[in-house]
Coordinates of C-alpha atoms in Angstrom, one line a residue:
X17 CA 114.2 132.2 50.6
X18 CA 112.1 135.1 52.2
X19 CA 111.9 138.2 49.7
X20 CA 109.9 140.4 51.7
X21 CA 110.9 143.7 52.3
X22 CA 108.9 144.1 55.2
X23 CA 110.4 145.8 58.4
X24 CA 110.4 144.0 62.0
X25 CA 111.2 145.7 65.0
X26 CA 113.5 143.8 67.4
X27 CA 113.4 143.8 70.9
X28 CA 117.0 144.9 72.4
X29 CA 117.5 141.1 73.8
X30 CA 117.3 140.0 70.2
X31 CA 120.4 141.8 68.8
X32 CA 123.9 141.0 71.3
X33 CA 126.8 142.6 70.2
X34 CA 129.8 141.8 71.8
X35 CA 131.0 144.2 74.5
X36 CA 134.1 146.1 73.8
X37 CA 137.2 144.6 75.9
X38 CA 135.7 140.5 75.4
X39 CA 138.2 138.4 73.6
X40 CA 137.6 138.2 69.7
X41 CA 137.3 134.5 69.4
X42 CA 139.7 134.7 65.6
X43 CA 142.6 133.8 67.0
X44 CA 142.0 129.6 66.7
X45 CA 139.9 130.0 63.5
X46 CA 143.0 132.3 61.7
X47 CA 145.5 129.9 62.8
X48 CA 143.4 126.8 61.5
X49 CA 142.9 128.5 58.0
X50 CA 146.0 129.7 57.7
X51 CA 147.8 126.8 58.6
X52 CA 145.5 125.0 56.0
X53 CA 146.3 127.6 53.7
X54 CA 150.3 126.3 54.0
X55 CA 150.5 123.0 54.8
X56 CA 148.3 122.6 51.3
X57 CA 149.6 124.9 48.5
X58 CA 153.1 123.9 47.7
X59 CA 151.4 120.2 47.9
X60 CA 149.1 121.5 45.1
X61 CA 151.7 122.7 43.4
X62 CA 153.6 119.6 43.1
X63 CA 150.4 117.6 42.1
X64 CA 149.3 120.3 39.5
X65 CA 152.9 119.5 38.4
X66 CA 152.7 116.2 38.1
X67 CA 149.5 115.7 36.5
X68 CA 150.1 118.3 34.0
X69 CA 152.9 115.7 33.2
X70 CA 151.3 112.6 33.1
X71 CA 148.0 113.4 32.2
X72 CA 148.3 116.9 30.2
X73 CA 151.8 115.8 28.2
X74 CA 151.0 112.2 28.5
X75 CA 154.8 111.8 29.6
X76 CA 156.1 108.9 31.2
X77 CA 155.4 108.1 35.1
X78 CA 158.5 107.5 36.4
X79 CA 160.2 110.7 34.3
X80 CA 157.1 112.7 35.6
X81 CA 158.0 111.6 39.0
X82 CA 161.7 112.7 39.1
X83 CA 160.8 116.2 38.4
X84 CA 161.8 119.2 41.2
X85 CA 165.0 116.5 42.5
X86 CA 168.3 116.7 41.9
X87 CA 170.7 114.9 39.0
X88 CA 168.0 115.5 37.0
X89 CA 168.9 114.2 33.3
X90 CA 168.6 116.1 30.0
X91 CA 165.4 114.3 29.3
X92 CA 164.2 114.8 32.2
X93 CA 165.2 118.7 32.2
X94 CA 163.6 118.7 28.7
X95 CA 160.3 117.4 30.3
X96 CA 160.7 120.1 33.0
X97 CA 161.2 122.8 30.6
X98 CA 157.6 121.4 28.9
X99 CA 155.6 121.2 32.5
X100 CA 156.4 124.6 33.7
X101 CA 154.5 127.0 31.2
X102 CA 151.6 124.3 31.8
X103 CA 151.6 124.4 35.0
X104 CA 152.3 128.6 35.1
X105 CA 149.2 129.3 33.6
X106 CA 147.2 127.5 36.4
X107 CA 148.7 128.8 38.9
X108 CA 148.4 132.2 37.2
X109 CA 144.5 131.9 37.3
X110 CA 144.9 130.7 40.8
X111 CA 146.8 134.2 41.5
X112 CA 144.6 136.5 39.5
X113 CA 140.8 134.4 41.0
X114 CA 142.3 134.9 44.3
X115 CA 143.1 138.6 44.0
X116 CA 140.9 140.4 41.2
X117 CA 137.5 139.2 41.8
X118 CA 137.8 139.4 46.0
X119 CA 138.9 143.7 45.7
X120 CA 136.6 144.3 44.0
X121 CA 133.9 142.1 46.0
X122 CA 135.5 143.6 49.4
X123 CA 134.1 147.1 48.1
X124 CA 130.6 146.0 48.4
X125 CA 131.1 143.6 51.3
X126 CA 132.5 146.3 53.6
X127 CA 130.2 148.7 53.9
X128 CA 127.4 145.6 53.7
X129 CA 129.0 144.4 57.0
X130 CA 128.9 147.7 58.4
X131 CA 125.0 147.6 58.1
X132 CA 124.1 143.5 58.6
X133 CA 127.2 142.3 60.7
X134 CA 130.7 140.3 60.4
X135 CA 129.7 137.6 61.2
X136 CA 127.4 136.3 58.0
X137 CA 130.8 137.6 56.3
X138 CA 133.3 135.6 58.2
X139 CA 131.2 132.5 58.1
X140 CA 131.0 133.1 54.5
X141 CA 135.1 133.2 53.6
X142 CA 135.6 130.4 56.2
X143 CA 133.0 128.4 54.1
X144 CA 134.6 129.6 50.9
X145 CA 137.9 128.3 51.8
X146 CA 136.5 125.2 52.9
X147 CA 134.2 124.1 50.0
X148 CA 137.2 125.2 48.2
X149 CA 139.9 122.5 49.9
X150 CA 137.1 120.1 49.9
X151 CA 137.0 119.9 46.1
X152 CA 140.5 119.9 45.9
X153 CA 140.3 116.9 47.8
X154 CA 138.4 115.1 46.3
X155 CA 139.5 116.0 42.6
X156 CA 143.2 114.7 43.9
X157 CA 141.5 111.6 45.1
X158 CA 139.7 110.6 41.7
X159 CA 143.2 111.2 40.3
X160 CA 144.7 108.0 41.4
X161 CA 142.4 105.8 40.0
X162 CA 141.0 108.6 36.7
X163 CA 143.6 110.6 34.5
X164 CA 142.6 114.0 35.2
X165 CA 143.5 116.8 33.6
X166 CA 144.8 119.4 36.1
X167 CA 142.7 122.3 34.8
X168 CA 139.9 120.8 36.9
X169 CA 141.8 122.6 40.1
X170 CA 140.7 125.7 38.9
X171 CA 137.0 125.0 39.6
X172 CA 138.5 124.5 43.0
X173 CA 139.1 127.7 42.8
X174 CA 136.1 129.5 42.7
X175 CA 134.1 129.1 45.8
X176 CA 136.9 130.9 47.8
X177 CA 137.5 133.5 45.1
X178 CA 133.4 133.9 44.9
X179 CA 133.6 135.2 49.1
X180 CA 135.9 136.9 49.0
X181 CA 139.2 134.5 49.7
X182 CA 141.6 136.7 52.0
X183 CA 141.1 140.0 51.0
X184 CA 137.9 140.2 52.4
X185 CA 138.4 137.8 55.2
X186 CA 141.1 139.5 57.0
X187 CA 139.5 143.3 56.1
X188 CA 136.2 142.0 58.3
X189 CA 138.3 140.3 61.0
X190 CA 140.3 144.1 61.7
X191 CA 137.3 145.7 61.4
X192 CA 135.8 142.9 64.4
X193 CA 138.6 143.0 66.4
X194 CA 137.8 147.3 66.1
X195 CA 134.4 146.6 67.3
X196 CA 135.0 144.7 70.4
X197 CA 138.4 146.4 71.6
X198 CA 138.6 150.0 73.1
X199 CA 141.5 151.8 71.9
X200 CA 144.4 151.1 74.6
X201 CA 143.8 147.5 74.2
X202 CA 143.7 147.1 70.0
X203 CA 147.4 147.2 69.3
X204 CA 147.3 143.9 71.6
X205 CA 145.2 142.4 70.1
X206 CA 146.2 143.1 66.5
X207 CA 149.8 141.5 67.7
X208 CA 147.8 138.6 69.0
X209 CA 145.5 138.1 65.6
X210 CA 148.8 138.5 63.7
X211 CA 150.8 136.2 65.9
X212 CA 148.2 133.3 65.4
X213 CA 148.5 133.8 61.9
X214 CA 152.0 133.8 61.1
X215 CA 151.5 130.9 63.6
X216 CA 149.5 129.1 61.4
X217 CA 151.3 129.9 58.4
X218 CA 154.8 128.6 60.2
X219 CA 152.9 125.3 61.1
X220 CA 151.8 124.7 57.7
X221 CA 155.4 125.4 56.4
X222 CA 156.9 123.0 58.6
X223 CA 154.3 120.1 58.8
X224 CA 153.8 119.6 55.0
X225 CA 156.2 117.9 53.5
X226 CA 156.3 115.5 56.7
X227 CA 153.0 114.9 56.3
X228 CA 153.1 113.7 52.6
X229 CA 156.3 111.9 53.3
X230 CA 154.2 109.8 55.7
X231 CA 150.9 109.7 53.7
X232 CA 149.6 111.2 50.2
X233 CA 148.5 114.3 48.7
X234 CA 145.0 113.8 49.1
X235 CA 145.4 113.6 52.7
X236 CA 147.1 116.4 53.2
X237 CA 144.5 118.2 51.6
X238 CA 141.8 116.4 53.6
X239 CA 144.0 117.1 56.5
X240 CA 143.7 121.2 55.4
X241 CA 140.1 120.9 54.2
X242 CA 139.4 119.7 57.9
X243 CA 141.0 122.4 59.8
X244 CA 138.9 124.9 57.7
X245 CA 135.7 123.3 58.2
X246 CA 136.6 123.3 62.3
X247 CA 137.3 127.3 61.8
X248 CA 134.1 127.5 60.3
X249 CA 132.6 125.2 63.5
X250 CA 133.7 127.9 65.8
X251 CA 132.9 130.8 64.0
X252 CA 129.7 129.5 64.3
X253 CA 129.2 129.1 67.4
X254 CA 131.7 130.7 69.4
X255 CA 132.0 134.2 68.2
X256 CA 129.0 136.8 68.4
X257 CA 128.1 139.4 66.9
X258 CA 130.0 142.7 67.0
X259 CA 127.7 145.0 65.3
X260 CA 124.8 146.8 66.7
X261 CA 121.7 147.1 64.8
X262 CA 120.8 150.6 64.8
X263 CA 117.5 151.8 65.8
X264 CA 116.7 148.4 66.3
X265 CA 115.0 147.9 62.7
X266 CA 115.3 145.0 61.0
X267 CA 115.0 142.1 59.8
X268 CA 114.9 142.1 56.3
X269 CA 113.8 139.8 53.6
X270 CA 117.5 137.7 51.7
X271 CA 116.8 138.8 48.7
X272 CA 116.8 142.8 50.2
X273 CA 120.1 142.3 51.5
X274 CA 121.9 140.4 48.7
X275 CA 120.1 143.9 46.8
X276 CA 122.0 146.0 49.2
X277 CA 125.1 144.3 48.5
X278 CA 125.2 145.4 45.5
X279 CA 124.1 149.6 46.8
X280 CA 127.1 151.8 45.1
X281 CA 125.9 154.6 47.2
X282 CA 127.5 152.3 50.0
X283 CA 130.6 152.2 48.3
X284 CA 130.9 155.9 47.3
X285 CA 130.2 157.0 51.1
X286 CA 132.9 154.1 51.6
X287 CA 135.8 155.9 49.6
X288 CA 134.5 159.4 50.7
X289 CA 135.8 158.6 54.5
X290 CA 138.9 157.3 52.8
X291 CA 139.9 160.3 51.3
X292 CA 138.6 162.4 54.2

């Protein structure tokens, strides 16, 4: 990692921002996360569920397995009645890693973006999300042949909650669809970016429980883990820079700029404009 602090000037064909009125690119990645986002959490629900039952309780398979249908009987509404605080409380941290920790990360993240770019931020939630399905993955694969206990999920948990999970990733795709659209054309394109995402969601709604009728948990998740990583793929390469780098100064050593994340003068001139 380079931790100099030294200053290089850039030539202008070093730094391309994208011009104002080009299309964003976000539309295909949004969709793919947040149709991953969908199709995979009530399936992670259920398997929280149902390992908190047979593994957590140690209650019997086929009891475990009756839970959430209909008819259920009294033992089986006794069990139900023993699963759900279990399972509550993981899906509380769940709620709380995915909301606490990103607002307050998106205060320093903003105004970091406004200095090094959007796109080292988008690449990072995409990542997030992905690393994050990928270990919930695999965790639901080792289940099927290892008893796990279903707090493990909530190490899933982290790598998304650590950049920023959606807080930050839809705060830094507004403020690149602001960069590279003029005024008369952002109201379009905010209908476009929210279209693909309500999109996505819909998809994931509708596809889920068909695709675990047909295959497994873990697949679905693999399924969901995939279409995150191919966000990330075109984030990558397929959408450029939208921030110019003023007076052409830069580069800067990592370790400077994971300093500057941290800058509260950043985040004070942030809520100044707020309250302008």
């Amino acid at each position: 990692m380079d931790c100099s602090d030294e200053e290089v000037v850039l030539s202008p064909a070093v730094v391309q921002p994208v011009r104002r009125g080009r299309s964003s690119n976000l539309e295909i990645p949004v969709f793919l996360l947040f149709y991953a986002w969908n199709v995979s959490t009530p399936v992670l629900t259920d398997q929280i569920i149902y390992q908190a039952c047979t593994v957590s309780l140690a209650a019997n398979v086929s009891d475990c397995a009756k839970l959430g249908h209909e008819h259920e009987s009294p033992a089986v509404l006794d069990l139900e009645a023993r699963v759900q605080p279990y399972t509550a409380d993981i899906l509380m941290v769940e709620a709380l890693s995915d909301s606490i920790l990103p607002a307050a990360l998106n205060l320093f993240i903003g105004p970091w973006s406004d200095r090094y770019g959007r796109k080292p931020v988008l690449l990072l939630t995409f990542s997030g999300f992905a690393v994050s399905l990928a270990m919930i993955t695999a965790f639901c694969g080792w289940s099927r042949w290892y008893p796990l206990d279903p707090w493990i999920y909530t190490f899933a948990f982290i790598p998304s909650a650590l950049s920023g999970s959606v807080c930050t990733l839809m705060s830094t795709v507004y403020c690149y669809i602001a960069d590279v659209t003029s005024e008369r054309e952002r109201g379009a394109k905010m209908a476009l970016l929210d279209t693909s995402l309500y999109g996505g969601m819909l998809a994931g709604s509708l596809s889920s429980s068909y695709i675990l009728r047909k295959t497994n948990a873990t697949t679905v998740f693999a399924i969901a883990a995939g279409a995150v990583f191919l966000a990330v793929l075109h984030v990558a390469l397929r959408v450029r820079e939208s921030v110019h780098i003023r007076r052409h100064r830069v580069h800067v050593g990592c370790c400077t700029k994971l300093r500057h994340l941290f800058r509260l003068d950043m985040v004070v001139d942030t809520v100044r404009t707020c309250f302008k």
